[in-house]
Short mmCIF file of C-alpha atoms in Angstrom, two decimals:
data_model
loop_
_atom_site.label_atom_id
_atom_site.label_comp_id
_atom_site.label_asym_id
_atom_site.label_seq_id
_atom_site.Cartn_x
_atom_site.Cartn_y
_atom_site.Cartn_z
CA GLU A 1 -6.36 -18.36 -2.68
CA VAL A 2 -7.03 -14.71 -1.93
CA GLN A 3 -7.50 -12.67 -5.09
CA LEU A 4 -8.28 -9.03 -5.71
CA VAL A 5 -8.89 -8.00 -9.31
CA GLU A 6 -9.31 -4.35 -10.25
CA SER A 7 -11.04 -3.08 -13.37
CA GLY A 8 -12.45 0.12 -14.80
CA GLY A 9 -9.30 2.12 -15.44
CA GLY A 10 -8.68 4.00 -18.65
CA LEU A 11 -8.13 7.37 -20.28
CA VAL A 12 -10.38 10.21 -19.16
CA LYS A 13 -10.34 13.95 -19.76
CA PRO A 14 -9.78 16.41 -16.91
CA GLY A 15 -13.04 17.03 -15.11
CA GLY A 16 -14.37 13.64 -16.13
CA SER A 17 -15.49 10.66 -14.08
CA LEU A 18 -14.56 7.01 -13.78
CA ARG A 19 -15.69 4.13 -11.60
CA LEU A 20 -13.20 1.53 -10.50
CA SER A 21 -14.18 -1.93 -9.29
CA CYS A 22 -12.33 -4.57 -7.32
CA ALA A 23 -13.61 -8.15 -7.34
CA ALA A 24 -12.58 -10.18 -4.31
CA SER A 25 -12.41 -13.94 -3.94
CA GLY A 26 -10.82 -16.60 -1.76
CA PHE A 27 -11.83 -15.07 1.57
CA THR A 28 -14.87 -13.81 3.46
CA PHE A 29 -15.03 -10.35 1.92
CA SER A 30 -17.67 -9.09 4.34
CA SER A 31 -15.30 -9.59 7.29
CA TYR A 32 -12.53 -7.28 6.14
CA SER A 33 -11.96 -3.59 5.69
CA VAL A 34 -10.58 -2.80 2.24
CA ASN A 35 -8.70 0.10 0.74
CA TRP A 36 -7.67 1.93 -2.39
CA VAL A 37 -4.01 2.87 -2.77
CA ARG A 38 -2.57 4.62 -5.81
CA GLN A 39 0.85 5.02 -7.35
CA ALA A 40 1.63 7.78 -9.83
CA PRO A 41 4.18 6.88 -12.53
CA GLY A 42 7.63 6.61 -10.98
CA LYS A 43 6.36 7.67 -7.57
CA SER A 44 5.72 6.14 -4.17
CA LEU A 45 2.46 4.73 -2.86
CA GLU A 46 -0.37 6.99 -1.71
CA TRP A 47 -3.28 5.79 0.39
CA VAL A 48 -6.57 7.02 -1.09
CA SER A 49 -9.50 5.63 0.90
CA SER A 50 -10.62 2.93 3.32
CA ILE A 51 -13.99 1.35 4.07
CA SER A 52 -14.82 -0.90 6.99
CA SER A 53 -16.44 -4.30 6.63
CA SER A 54 -19.98 -3.01 7.15
CA SER A 55 -19.36 0.34 5.44
CA ARG A 56 -19.86 2.07 8.77
CA TYR A 57 -16.44 3.71 8.76
CA ILE A 58 -15.08 5.47 5.68
CA TYR A 59 -11.91 7.52 5.38
CA TYR A 60 -10.39 9.57 2.57
CA ALA A 61 -7.11 11.26 1.85
CA ASP A 62 -7.47 15.04 1.73
CA SER A 63 -6.33 14.98 -1.89
CA VAL A 64 -9.50 13.16 -2.98
CA LYS A 65 -12.05 14.16 -0.34
CA GLY A 66 -15.20 15.54 -1.93
CA ARG A 67 -14.33 14.11 -5.35
CA PHE A 68 -13.99 10.35 -4.76
CA THR A 69 -16.50 8.00 -3.13
CA ILE A 70 -15.64 4.54 -1.86
CA SER A 71 -18.33 1.89 -1.52
CA ARG A 72 -18.72 -1.86 -1.33
CA ASP A 73 -21.28 -4.55 -2.03
CA ASN A 74 -20.68 -7.51 0.26
CA ALA A 75 -23.26 -9.60 -1.59
CA LYS A 76 -21.17 -9.22 -4.74
CA ASN A 77 -17.78 -9.38 -3.00
CA SER A 78 -16.90 -6.10 -4.65
CA LEU A 79 -15.26 -2.80 -3.79
CA TYR A 80 -15.78 0.38 -5.79
CA LEU A 81 -14.24 3.81 -6.21
CA GLN A 82 -16.30 6.50 -7.91
CA MET A 83 -13.94 9.20 -9.09
CA ASN A 84 -15.36 12.57 -10.16
CA SER A 85 -13.78 15.89 -11.15
CA LEU A 86 -10.62 14.06 -12.17
CA ARG A 87 -7.36 15.98 -12.43
CA ALA A 88 -4.07 15.28 -14.15
CA GLU A 89 -2.53 14.57 -10.74
CA ASP A 90 -4.96 11.68 -10.26
CA THR A 91 -3.10 9.77 -12.98
CA ALA A 92 -1.85 6.59 -11.34
CA VAL A 93 -2.18 2.86 -10.99
CA TYR A 94 -4.97 2.22 -8.50
CA TYR A 95 -4.67 -0.83 -6.26
CA CYS A 96 -7.24 -2.34 -3.99
CA ALA A 97 -5.76 -3.83 -0.85
CA ARG A 98 -7.14 -5.86 2.04
CA ASP A 99 -6.64 -4.98 5.68
CA HIS A 100 -4.45 -7.53 7.39
CA LEU A 101 -6.09 -7.44 10.80
CA SER A 102 -9.69 -7.06 11.92
CA VAL A 103 -8.97 -4.06 14.12
CA GLY A 104 -7.84 -1.09 12.08
CA PRO A 105 -6.16 0.85 10.87
CA THR A 106 -3.71 -1.87 9.88
CA ASP A 107 -1.28 -2.94 7.22
CA PHE A 108 -2.34 -4.46 3.91
CA ASP A 109 -1.68 -8.14 3.37
CA TYR A 110 -3.15 -8.72 -0.09
CA TRP A 111 -3.10 -6.40 -3.09
CA GLY A 112 -4.61 -6.54 -6.54
CA GLN A 113 -2.52 -6.06 -9.66
CA GLY A 114 -3.85 -2.55 -10.17
CA THR A 115 -5.69 -0.65 -12.87
CA LEU A 116 -4.23 2.37 -14.65
CA VAL A 117 -6.11 5.65 -14.67
CA THR A 118 -4.82 8.33 -17.02
CA VAL A 119 -6.27 11.83 -16.86
CA SER A 120 -5.31 13.79 -19.95
CA SER A 121 -6.87 15.94 -22.63
CA GLU B 1 -0.28 14.03 8.69
CA ILE B 2 2.64 11.80 9.66
CA VAL B 3 5.49 12.13 7.16
CA MET B 4 7.54 9.00 6.56
CA THR B 5 11.12 9.57 5.36
CA GLN B 6 13.13 6.68 3.94
CA SER B 7 16.87 6.58 3.44
CA PRO B 8 18.83 6.12 1.39
CA ALA B 9 16.86 6.67 -1.80
CA THR B 10 19.07 4.14 -3.57
CA LEU B 11 21.20 1.41 -2.03
CA SER B 12 23.78 -0.40 -4.16
CA VAL B 13 24.61 -3.80 -2.73
CA SER B 14 26.38 -6.90 -3.99
CA PRO B 15 24.59 -10.26 -3.86
CA GLY B 16 25.25 -11.98 -0.55
CA GLU B 17 25.86 -8.71 1.29
CA ARG B 18 23.73 -7.18 4.02
CA ALA B 19 21.34 -4.32 3.28
CA THR B 20 20.04 -1.91 5.89
CA LEU B 21 17.12 0.39 5.03
CA SER B 22 15.87 3.17 7.28
CA CYS B 23 12.47 4.74 7.81
CA ARG B 24 11.79 7.71 10.06
CA ALA B 25 8.38 8.99 11.14
CA SER B 26 7.72 12.67 11.85
CA GLN B 27 5.98 11.64 15.08
CA SER B 28 5.61 8.41 16.98
CA VAL B 29 3.75 5.59 15.26
CA SER B 30 4.40 3.13 18.09
CA SER B 31 5.00 -0.23 16.37
CA ASN B 32 2.33 0.31 13.73
CA LEU B 33 4.78 0.13 10.87
CA ALA B 34 4.88 -2.17 7.85
CA TRP B 35 7.40 -2.78 5.09
CA TYR B 36 6.52 -3.75 1.52
CA GLN B 37 8.60 -4.94 -1.40
CA GLN B 38 7.66 -3.95 -4.94
CA LYS B 39 9.17 -5.09 -8.21
CA PRO B 40 8.58 -3.25 -11.51
CA GLY B 41 5.12 -3.89 -12.90
CA GLN B 42 3.99 -5.76 -9.79
CA ALA B 43 1.84 -4.97 -6.79
CA PRO B 44 3.48 -4.36 -3.41
CA ARG B 45 4.07 -7.42 -1.24
CA LEU B 46 3.83 -7.29 2.54
CA LEU B 47 7.13 -8.21 4.21
CA ILE B 48 6.93 -6.98 7.80
CA TYR B 49 4.11 -5.72 10.03
CA GLY B 50 4.05 -4.55 13.60
CA ALA B 51 7.57 -3.22 12.90
CA SER B 52 9.19 -6.63 13.38
CA THR B 53 6.84 -9.51 12.52
CA ARG B 54 7.48 -11.28 9.23
CA ALA B 55 4.43 -11.81 7.06
CA THR B 56 3.43 -15.27 5.85
CA ASP B 57 6.06 -17.02 3.67
CA ILE B 58 8.61 -14.22 4.02
CA PRO B 59 12.16 -15.61 4.29
CA ALA B 60 14.03 -15.24 7.57
CA ARG B 61 16.71 -13.09 5.90
CA PHE B 62 14.22 -10.20 6.14
CA SER B 63 13.98 -8.61 9.58
CA GLY B 64 12.47 -5.43 10.94
CA SER B 65 13.21 -3.46 14.07
CA GLY B 66 12.43 -0.18 15.77
CA SER B 67 9.54 1.61 17.41
CA GLY B 68 8.35 5.15 17.86
CA THR B 69 9.96 7.15 15.08
CA GLU B 70 12.97 5.11 13.92
CA PHE B 71 12.68 1.84 12.00
CA THR B 72 15.01 -0.44 10.11
CA LEU B 73 14.54 -3.18 7.54
CA THR B 74 17.51 -5.51 7.25
CA ILE B 75 18.10 -8.05 4.53
CA SER B 76 20.85 -10.25 5.90
CA SER B 77 22.20 -11.73 2.66
CA LEU B 78 20.82 -10.28 -0.55
CA GLN B 79 19.53 -12.71 -3.13
CA SER B 80 18.95 -11.84 -6.77
CA GLU B 81 15.20 -11.72 -6.22
CA ASP B 82 15.57 -9.09 -3.48
CA PHE B 83 16.60 -6.29 -5.83
CA ALA B 84 13.47 -4.13 -5.79
CA PHE B 85 11.84 -1.10 -4.23
CA TYR B 86 10.98 -1.09 -0.53
CA TYR B 87 8.37 1.09 1.16
CA CYS B 88 7.53 1.69 4.79
CA HIS B 89 3.94 2.41 5.83
CA GLN B 90 2.55 3.79 9.07
CA TYR B 91 -0.92 2.77 10.14
CA ASN B 92 -0.97 4.39 13.57
CA ASN B 93 -2.93 7.46 12.49
CA TRP B 94 -5.21 8.61 9.71
CA PRO B 95 -4.31 9.50 7.05
CA LEU B 96 -2.25 6.40 6.43
CA THR B 97 1.07 7.33 4.87
CA PHE B 98 3.94 5.69 3.02
CA GLY B 99 7.59 6.56 2.75
CA GLY B 100 9.16 7.67 -0.50
CA GLY B 101 10.83 4.31 -1.00
CA THR B 102 14.32 2.86 -1.22
CA LYS B 103 15.55 1.22 -4.39
CA VAL B 104 17.90 -1.68 -3.73
CA GLU B 105 20.03 -2.22 -6.80
CA ILE B 106 22.84 -4.54 -7.78
CA LYS B 107 26.30 -3.12 -7.18
#
């Protein structure tokens, strides 16, 4: 069974940093691109960042470019999101999601349950 | 950036009735369009990809159509478990973008 489990969320002050993790299991992690998608309270979904299977290709939304860094460790079946210079508008549930197809960009067929990040003083 | 516009924002439907949700792209996304269902407190669930292909284990009452800039998700006969939020998602161009969502509620 494919599973994605996020961790690392919490309360952080504006300007602070946080590192999210996503542990993958039930599939060959190193064969898939993976993504971070966030959802602010009561709002729609917003794509944040994508990383290809070998980490060769990385993409960011303009809203986080220069502040967030996506990375992965295929040996540990893990995805990460380093978030720096956090702002109130970064408050959201952060989901990791797997690419459906091997040739991207593509839709997302499996999602984690999400981890809540709250940026507030 | 491709803007995805969903309508209506809220759709009130009685169980057993048909629901039709729309998604419009600000420029062509070919057939690179997915639909997701999300219930409160849960992660999104993939329903449709490639504009019209049902994902694994998705009931046949869900169908998608369209290409280019106009897309439709149809739920042929609403069941109680179908009352939820629905989002479209284009993956034709970076940045990937989602629509604002349609809430399907019980009439």
